Structures are given as structure tokens and as C-alpha cells.
GROMACS .gro file of C-alpha atoms in nm:
model
  158
    1MET     CA    1   0.000   0.000   0.000
    2LEU     CA    2   0.131   0.345  -0.086
    3THR     CA    3   0.189   0.622   0.164
    4THR     CA    4  -0.083   0.876   0.230
    5ASP     CA    5   0.113   1.135   0.028
    6SER     CA    6   0.113   0.896  -0.267
    7GLN     CA    7  -0.258   0.833  -0.225
    8VAL     CA    8  -0.329   1.206  -0.221
    9GLN     CA    9  -0.113   1.258  -0.530
   10THR     CA   10  -0.294   0.974  -0.709
   11ILE     CA   11  -0.628   1.140  -0.631
   12HIS     CA   12  -0.498   1.476  -0.758
   13ASP     CA   13  -0.391   1.307  -1.082
   14LEU     CA   14  -0.731   1.139  -1.119
   15LEU     CA   15  -0.910   1.471  -1.059
   16THR     CA   16  -0.698   1.634  -1.329
   17SER     CA   17  -0.788   1.354  -1.571
   18ALA     CA   18  -1.157   1.368  -1.477
   19LYS     CA   19  -1.180   1.735  -1.578
   20ASP     CA   20  -1.179   1.624  -1.942
   21MET     CA   21  -1.442   1.353  -1.900
   22TYR     CA   22  -1.817   1.366  -1.956
   23HIS     CA   23  -1.872   1.273  -1.591
   24GLN     CA   24  -1.616   1.466  -1.387
   25LEU     CA   25  -1.643   1.216  -1.104
   26VAL     CA   26  -1.377   1.035  -0.903
   27LEU     CA   27  -1.486   0.779  -0.644
   28VAL     CA   28  -1.263   0.668  -0.358
   29VAL     CA   29  -1.389   0.318  -0.288
   30GLY     CA   30  -1.340   0.122   0.032
   31PRO     CA   31  -1.525  -0.045   0.315
   32SER     CA   32  -1.627   0.140   0.629
   33GLY     CA   33  -1.323   0.226   0.840
   34SER     CA   34  -1.073   0.197   0.554
   35GLY     CA   35  -0.956   0.559   0.568
   36LYS     CA   36  -1.164   0.720   0.293
   37THR     CA   37  -1.272   1.015   0.509
   38GLU     CA   38  -0.919   1.092   0.624
   39LEU     CA   39  -0.795   1.079   0.265
   40LEU     CA   40  -1.073   1.315   0.149
   41LYS     CA   41  -0.987   1.556   0.433
   42GLN     CA   42  -0.622   1.562   0.325
   43VAL     CA   43  -0.715   1.633  -0.036
   44ALA     CA   44  -0.959   1.905   0.077
   45GLU     CA   45  -0.691   2.069   0.288
   46GLU     CA   46  -0.448   2.075  -0.005
   47VAL     CA   47  -0.700   2.226  -0.248
   48LYS     CA   48  -0.836   2.464   0.017
   49THR     CA   49  -1.194   2.339   0.023
   50SER     CA   50  -1.402   2.139   0.266
   51VAL     CA   51  -1.555   1.794   0.280
   52ILE     CA   52  -1.934   1.793   0.264
   53ASN     CA   53  -2.113   1.542   0.486
   54VAL     CA   54  -2.395   1.447   0.246
   55ASN     CA   55  -2.596   1.261   0.511
   56LEU     CA   56  -2.601   1.566   0.738
   57GLU     CA   57  -2.670   1.822   0.464
   58ILE     CA   58  -2.953   1.631   0.298
   59SER     CA   59  -3.120   1.506   0.615
   60SER     CA   60  -3.130   1.855   0.763
   61ARG     CA   61  -3.289   1.994   0.445
   62LEU     CA   62  -3.543   1.713   0.407
   63LEU     CA   63  -3.629   1.674   0.775
   64GLU     CA   64  -3.962   1.855   0.774
   65LEU     CA   65  -4.089   1.710   0.445
   66THR     CA   66  -4.320   1.413   0.398
   67GLY     CA   67  -4.185   1.090   0.251
   68LYS     CA   68  -4.331   1.170  -0.089
   69GLN     CA   69  -4.185   1.523  -0.084
   70ARG     CA   70  -3.844   1.386   0.013
   71LYS     CA   71  -3.841   1.162  -0.296
   72THR     CA   72  -3.929   1.448  -0.528
   73LYS     CA   73  -3.702   1.710  -0.366
   74LEU     CA   74  -3.388   1.500  -0.322
   75LEU     CA   75  -3.245   1.571  -0.667
   76THR     CA   76  -3.299   1.946  -0.629
   77VAL     CA   77  -3.150   1.950  -0.278
   78PHE     CA   78  -2.850   1.740  -0.381
   79ASN     CA   79  -2.780   1.954  -0.688
   80ASP     CA   80  -2.811   2.270  -0.478
   81ILE     CA   81  -2.552   2.137  -0.232
   82VAL     CA   82  -2.312   2.048  -0.513
   83ASP     CA   83  -2.369   2.365  -0.716
   84HIS     CA   84  -2.295   2.590  -0.418
   85ALA     CA   85  -1.977   2.410  -0.313
   86GLN     CA   86  -1.624   2.507  -0.406
   87SER     CA   87  -1.453   2.300  -0.676
   88PRO     CA   88  -1.354   2.029  -0.653
   89VAL     CA   89  -1.667   1.928  -0.465
   90ILE     CA   90  -1.567   1.669  -0.205
   91LEU     CA   91  -1.850   1.451  -0.078
   92ASP     CA   92  -1.844   1.203   0.209
   93ASN     CA   93  -2.103   0.994   0.394
   94LEU     CA   94  -2.333   0.923   0.099
   95GLU     CA   95  -2.542   0.656   0.271
   96ILE     CA   96  -2.862   0.864   0.263
   97LEU     CA   97  -2.859   0.852  -0.117
   98PHE     CA   98  -2.904   0.474  -0.093
   99ASP     CA   99  -3.209   0.494   0.138
  100MET     CA  100  -3.469   0.267  -0.024
  101GLU     CA  101  -3.753   0.504   0.072
  102LEU     CA  102  -3.600   0.782  -0.140
  103GLU     CA  103  -3.612   0.561  -0.451
  104GLN     CA  104  -3.299   0.708  -0.609
  105ASP     CA  105  -3.008   0.577  -0.811
  106PRO     CA  106  -2.708   0.714  -0.617
  107LEU     CA  107  -2.447   0.667  -0.888
  108ARG     CA  108  -2.670   0.840  -1.145
  109LEU     CA  109  -2.722   1.132  -0.902
  110LEU     CA  110  -2.346   1.169  -0.867
  111GLN     CA  111  -2.288   1.137  -1.240
  112HIS     CA  112  -2.558   1.390  -1.323
  113ALA     CA  113  -2.414   1.643  -1.078
  114SER     CA  114  -2.063   1.579  -1.211
  115ARG     CA  115  -2.149   1.689  -1.564
  116ASN     CA  116  -2.105   2.051  -1.450
  117ASN     CA  117  -1.895   2.004  -1.136
  118LEU     CA  118  -1.571   1.824  -1.061
  119ILE     CA  119  -1.662   1.581  -0.781
  120LEU     CA  120  -1.453   1.363  -0.553
  121ALA     CA  121  -1.670   1.130  -0.343
  122SER     CA  122  -1.631   0.841  -0.105
  123TRP     CA  123  -1.804   0.514  -0.189
  124ASN     CA  124  -1.865   0.270   0.093
  125GLY     CA  125  -1.812  -0.059  -0.082
  126THR     CA  126  -1.574  -0.241  -0.312
  127LEU     CA  127  -1.441  -0.235  -0.666
  128GLN     CA  128  -1.419  -0.584  -0.815
  129ASP     CA  129  -1.369  -0.687  -1.177
  130LYS     CA  130  -1.469  -0.342  -1.307
  131LYS     CA  131  -1.785  -0.353  -1.094
  132LEU     CA  132  -1.863  -0.090  -0.834
  133ILE     CA  133  -2.038  -0.256  -0.541
  134TYR     CA  134  -2.225  -0.089  -0.255
  135ALA     CA  135  -2.305  -0.288   0.061
  136GLU     CA  136  -2.313  -0.663   0.113
  137ILE     CA  137  -2.526  -0.886  -0.110
  138THR     CA  138  -2.768  -0.957   0.178
  139HIS     CA  139  -2.819  -0.587   0.256
  140PRO     CA  140  -3.141  -0.426   0.119
  141GLU     CA  141  -2.942  -0.133  -0.025
  142TYR     CA  142  -2.701  -0.361  -0.213
  143ARG     CA  143  -2.613  -0.226  -0.560
  144VAL     CA  144  -2.376  -0.331  -0.836
  145TYR     CA  145  -2.273  -0.099  -1.120
  146GLU     CA  146  -2.041  -0.135  -1.415
  147SER     CA  147  -1.766   0.117  -1.342
  148SER     CA  148  -1.667   0.170  -1.704
  149ASP     CA  149  -1.792   0.531  -1.725
  150THR     CA  150  -1.673   0.640  -1.380
  151VAL     CA  151  -1.322   0.686  -1.243
  152ALA     CA  152  -1.320   0.469  -0.933
  153ILE     CA  153  -1.020   0.373  -0.726
  154ALA     CA  154  -1.014   0.131  -0.437
  155ILE     CA  155  -0.802   0.278  -0.161
  156ALA     CA  156  -0.653  -0.063  -0.089
  157ASN     CA  157  -0.526  -0.060  -0.450
  158ILE     CA  158  -0.384   0.293  -0.465
   0.00000   0.00000   0.00000
């Protein structure tokens, strides 16, 4: 495993590459407790921005809405958070996007927002055989995506 400085440099290089892509999105993939948050904080410090806690931001904005309103407002709220953040937008704690009651496709939300914003986000899961996996197969929020149109890097592989 590379040093933290090497990991940060790898992420900087990926962000530079992502600027020229249709989806300007870089995902730092790893299981809970693997160091994704600390890595994002280091990158944020170097580029003089902050890490946005997506769970906290979205839940505070949707708190007083009904379940149906939350489903319909989530995209607007998420885009507002991203659009008002400093570039690169660094997002952590994305679990709320996977909430089954919100009926959203989290990767598509991130990709849509990254068409106009350079985004670095944590992804609580694994990257296996060019597949981006969220949660365990027995978990109700389990998702598998082809990672071909997204820059994803497993922190264990940096």
C-alpha cells in the first residue's frame, strides 16, 4: 500500500484527468473504516476546500418534508448542495442517497451532478472486476454498477 502522500497525489492526478471527462467524477472506494474520510480531508486541505457530509446536509434539508416530498425534492436539494460548493466538490457519507424510501439511483445522481462540477466522493463498498459494489449482497441497499464510465479507485489498491 502506498503512503498517504502517494494516495493524495494519485487522487490529484485522477481529478486532473476527470476534468476532461463527460462525468467529472472520481470515487474513492473502500469499506467502512478503511480511511476514505481521512484521505478526502487531506485532499480538501491541499486544495483549500471542505468535505461535505452528504448525510447531514440532505437530512437537515429534508427533515420537515413528507416521505413523498423527500423523494421528489432530493435531486434538487442534492444539486443545490453540489452547485454551491467550491470546486472540486468533495462529498463524504453518501449513505442517505441509498435509502430505499428515497427511490434514487445514487451513482446516477453523482454522475448527473458531475457533468457541471468536478466531484470527488467516497463510496462505501468495493471495486471488483470493473464492478462498483455498494453494501453486502444480503443488505437491502445492495447495488452493483459497471464502473466503465466512472473513475473509481479502491483505496486498498492505490
